[in-house]
Amino acid sequence: MAVQLDTGEIVALRCERGINRGNVVFTGTARAILEDGTPVVGADGMPVEREYRHTDQRAQLADLIAKDVLMALIGEPISELVQWSSQLLIDVNIRQALSLATINVGAFDASTIL
């Protein structure tokens, strides 16, 4: 599935579910893409993407938790089914990844801004 953020970027989203030792394992991915479906590439030459894995015992809530995983990946409000830290929500947010994608990596010459 692809969604367009309110900032105009397009993001391909997926949440896969599996079972491991009686738990539901959620693996959500978000990848920024261009209109033709090719990945957006950051200044470091790598595709702009985020992944999040979560394990939960509550099989009856699997659909709602999967939705929360996807919402967290695009930086939208989530329910309170799972208590995820604010730092985790920043770390998995594709909007954060898009912000970081424009920063040139490597050495920085401070004399250029002083």
PDB file of C-alpha atoms in Angstrom:
ATOM      1  CA  MET A   1       0.000   0.000   0.000  1.00  0.00           C
ATOM      2  CA  ALA A   2       1.208   3.536  -0.676  1.00  0.00           C
ATOM      3  CA  VAL A   3       0.109   6.710   1.119  1.00  0.00           C
ATOM      4  CA  GLN A   4       0.810  10.364   0.504  1.00  0.00           C
ATOM      5  CA  LEU A   5       1.855  12.282   3.602  1.00  0.00           C
ATOM      6  CA  ASP A   6       0.447  15.744   4.271  1.00  0.00           C
ATOM      7  CA  THR A   7       3.920  17.033   3.338  1.00  0.00           C
ATOM      8  CA  GLY A   8       3.569  15.552  -0.174  1.00  0.00           C
ATOM      9  CA  GLU A   9       5.991  12.631   0.113  1.00  0.00           C
ATOM     10  CA  ILE A  10       4.781   9.203  -0.965  1.00  0.00           C
ATOM     11  CA  VAL A  11       5.480   6.255   1.306  1.00  0.00           C
ATOM     12  CA  ALA A  12       5.082   2.558   0.557  1.00  0.00           C
ATOM     13  CA  LEU A  13       3.925   0.688   3.673  1.00  0.00           C
ATOM     14  CA  ARG A  14       3.722  -2.951   4.652  1.00  0.00           C
ATOM     15  CA  CYS A  15       3.089  -4.850   7.864  1.00  0.00           C
ATOM     16  CA  GLU A  16       3.710  -8.577   7.813  1.00  0.00           C
ATOM     17  CA  ARG A  17       2.557 -10.824  10.631  1.00  0.00           C
ATOM     18  CA  GLY A  18       3.952 -14.146  11.712  1.00  0.00           C
ATOM     19  CA  ILE A  19       3.723 -16.476  14.663  1.00  0.00           C
ATOM     20  CA  ASN A  20       6.677 -17.358  16.894  1.00  0.00           C
ATOM     21  CA  ARG A  21       6.256 -19.444  20.066  1.00  0.00           C
ATOM     22  CA  GLY A  22       2.691 -18.337  20.669  1.00  0.00           C
ATOM     23  CA  ASN A  23       3.308 -14.671  19.936  1.00  0.00           C
ATOM     24  CA  VAL A  24       2.326 -12.553  16.962  1.00  0.00           C
ATOM     25  CA  VAL A  25       5.394 -10.961  15.353  1.00  0.00           C
ATOM     26  CA  PHE A  26       4.738  -7.764  13.425  1.00  0.00           C
ATOM     27  CA  THR A  27       7.291  -6.475  10.922  1.00  0.00           C
ATOM     28  CA  GLY A  28       6.391  -3.084   9.522  1.00  0.00           C
ATOM     29  CA  THR A  29       8.322  -1.298   6.801  1.00  0.00           C
ATOM     30  CA  ALA A  30       8.032   2.174   5.335  1.00  0.00           C
ATOM     31  CA  ARG A  31       9.954   3.309   2.259  1.00  0.00           C
ATOM     32  CA  ALA A  32       9.807   6.764   0.717  1.00  0.00           C
ATOM     33  CA  ILE A  33       9.170   6.484  -3.016  1.00  0.00           C
ATOM     34  CA  LEU A  34       8.844   8.725  -6.030  1.00  0.00           C
ATOM     35  CA  GLU A  35       5.686   8.831  -8.162  1.00  0.00           C
ATOM     36  CA  ASP A  36       7.088   6.119 -10.440  1.00  0.00           C
ATOM     37  CA  GLY A  37       7.658   3.799  -7.455  1.00  0.00           C
ATOM     38  CA  THR A  38      11.443   4.104  -7.330  1.00  0.00           C
ATOM     39  CA  PRO A  39      12.944   4.632  -3.878  1.00  0.00           C
ATOM     40  CA  VAL A  40      13.883   8.068  -2.618  1.00  0.00           C
ATOM     41  CA  VAL A  41      17.635   8.051  -1.994  1.00  0.00           C
ATOM     42  CA  GLY A  42      19.211  10.096   0.788  1.00  0.00           C
ATOM     43  CA  ALA A  43      22.450  12.073   0.695  1.00  0.00           C
ATOM     44  CA  ASP A  44      24.236   8.916   1.880  1.00  0.00           C
ATOM     45  CA  GLY A  45      23.147   7.047  -1.261  1.00  0.00           C
ATOM     46  CA  MET A  46      20.826   4.695   0.635  1.00  0.00           C
ATOM     47  CA  PRO A  47      17.041   4.359   0.228  1.00  0.00           C
ATOM     48  CA  VAL A  48      15.046   6.323   2.796  1.00  0.00           C
ATOM     49  CA  GLU A  49      13.237   3.681   4.812  1.00  0.00           C
ATOM     50  CA  ARG A  50      12.336   2.543   8.299  1.00  0.00           C
ATOM     51  CA  GLU A  51      11.508  -0.851   9.800  1.00  0.00           C
ATOM     52  CA  TYR A  52       9.890  -1.783  13.055  1.00  0.00           C
ATOM     53  CA  ARG A  53       9.402  -5.196  14.669  1.00  0.00           C
ATOM     54  CA  HIS A  54       7.049  -5.804  17.538  1.00  0.00           C
ATOM     55  CA  THR A  55       6.013  -9.006  19.304  1.00  0.00           C
ATOM     56  CA  ASP A  56       2.720  -9.312  21.155  1.00  0.00           C
ATOM     57  CA  GLN A  57       0.789 -12.144  22.808  1.00  0.00           C
ATOM     58  CA  ARG A  58      -2.665 -10.682  22.163  1.00  0.00           C
ATOM     59  CA  ALA A  59      -3.722 -12.433  18.953  1.00  0.00           C
ATOM     60  CA  GLN A  60      -7.257 -11.018  19.272  1.00  0.00           C
ATOM     61  CA  LEU A  61      -5.809  -7.496  18.844  1.00  0.00           C
ATOM     62  CA  ALA A  62      -3.533  -8.344  15.904  1.00  0.00           C
ATOM     63  CA  ASP A  63      -5.374  -6.158  13.368  1.00  0.00           C
ATOM     64  CA  LEU A  64      -5.359  -3.122  15.662  1.00  0.00           C
ATOM     65  CA  ILE A  65      -1.693  -3.576  16.567  1.00  0.00           C
ATOM     66  CA  ALA A  66      -0.761  -3.945  12.881  1.00  0.00           C
ATOM     67  CA  LYS A  67      -2.556  -0.655  12.201  1.00  0.00           C
ATOM     68  CA  ASP A  68      -0.619   1.014  15.036  1.00  0.00           C
ATOM     69  CA  VAL A  69       2.669  -0.286  13.603  1.00  0.00           C
ATOM     70  CA  LEU A  70       1.827   1.312  10.240  1.00  0.00           C
ATOM     71  CA  MET A  71       0.656   4.556  11.841  1.00  0.00           C
ATOM     72  CA  ALA A  72       3.858   4.772  13.911  1.00  0.00           C
ATOM     73  CA  LEU A  73       5.936   4.306  10.765  1.00  0.00           C
ATOM     74  CA  ILE A  74       4.324   7.354   9.139  1.00  0.00           C
ATOM     75  CA  GLY A  75       4.350   9.447  12.306  1.00  0.00           C
ATOM     76  CA  GLU A  76       0.612   9.483  12.892  1.00  0.00           C
ATOM     77  CA  PRO A  77      -1.147   9.130  16.265  1.00  0.00           C
ATOM     78  CA  ILE A  78      -1.505   5.582  17.538  1.00  0.00           C
ATOM     79  CA  SER A  79      -3.919   3.985  19.992  1.00  0.00           C
ATOM     80  CA  GLU A  80      -2.761   3.137  23.470  1.00  0.00           C
ATOM     81  CA  LEU A  81      -2.860  -0.651  22.990  1.00  0.00           C
ATOM     82  CA  VAL A  82       0.917  -0.819  23.222  1.00  0.00           C
ATOM     83  CA  GLN A  83       2.992   1.565  25.343  1.00  0.00           C
ATOM     84  CA  TRP A  84       5.777   2.539  22.950  1.00  0.00           C
ATOM     85  CA  SER A  85       8.303   5.114  24.120  1.00  0.00           C
ATOM     86  CA  SER A  86       8.382   8.528  22.497  1.00  0.00           C
ATOM     87  CA  GLN A  87      11.989   7.868  21.414  1.00  0.00           C
ATOM     88  CA  LEU A  88      10.987   4.638  19.672  1.00  0.00           C
ATOM     89  CA  LEU A  89       8.228   6.475  17.834  1.00  0.00           C
ATOM     90  CA  ILE A  90      10.785   9.006  16.591  1.00  0.00           C
ATOM     91  CA  ASP A  91      13.241   6.278  15.599  1.00  0.00           C
ATOM     92  CA  VAL A  92      10.734   4.396  13.402  1.00  0.00           C
ATOM     93  CA  ASN A  93       9.119   7.503  11.891  1.00  0.00           C
ATOM     94  CA  ILE A  94       9.698   7.798   8.116  1.00  0.00           C
ATOM     95  CA  ARG A  95       9.208  11.575   8.416  1.00  0.00           C
ATOM     96  CA  GLN A  96      12.313  11.682  10.634  1.00  0.00           C
ATOM     97  CA  ALA A  97      14.189   9.591   8.075  1.00  0.00           C
ATOM     98  CA  LEU A  98      13.166  12.000   5.302  1.00  0.00           C
ATOM     99  CA  SER A  99      14.425  14.948   7.377  1.00  0.00           C
ATOM    100  CA  LEU A 100      17.765  13.216   7.920  1.00  0.00           C
ATOM    101  CA  ALA A 101      18.059  12.211   4.256  1.00  0.00           C
ATOM    102  CA  THR A 102      19.128  15.691   3.180  1.00  0.00           C
ATOM    103  CA  ILE A 103      22.039  15.934   5.628  1.00  0.00           C
ATOM    104  CA  ASN A 104      25.370  15.369   3.941  1.00  0.00           C
ATOM    105  CA  VAL A 105      27.367  12.730   5.746  1.00  0.00           C
ATOM    106  CA  GLY A 106      31.092  12.865   6.364  1.00  0.00           C
ATOM    107  CA  ALA A 107      33.428  15.569   7.581  1.00  0.00           C
ATOM    108  CA  PHE A 108      32.072  19.078   7.946  1.00  0.00           C
ATOM    109  CA  ASP A 109      34.151  22.204   7.526  1.00  0.00           C
ATOM    110  CA  ALA A 110      33.036  24.546  10.300  1.00  0.00           C
ATOM    111  CA  SER A 111      34.784  27.497   8.610  1.00  0.00           C
ATOM    112  CA  THR A 112      32.044  27.515   5.954  1.00  0.00           C
ATOM    113  CA  ILE A 113      29.458  28.689   8.487  1.00  0.00           C
ATOM    114  CA  LEU A 114      31.536  30.722  10.910  1.00  0.00           C
TER     115      LEU A 114
END
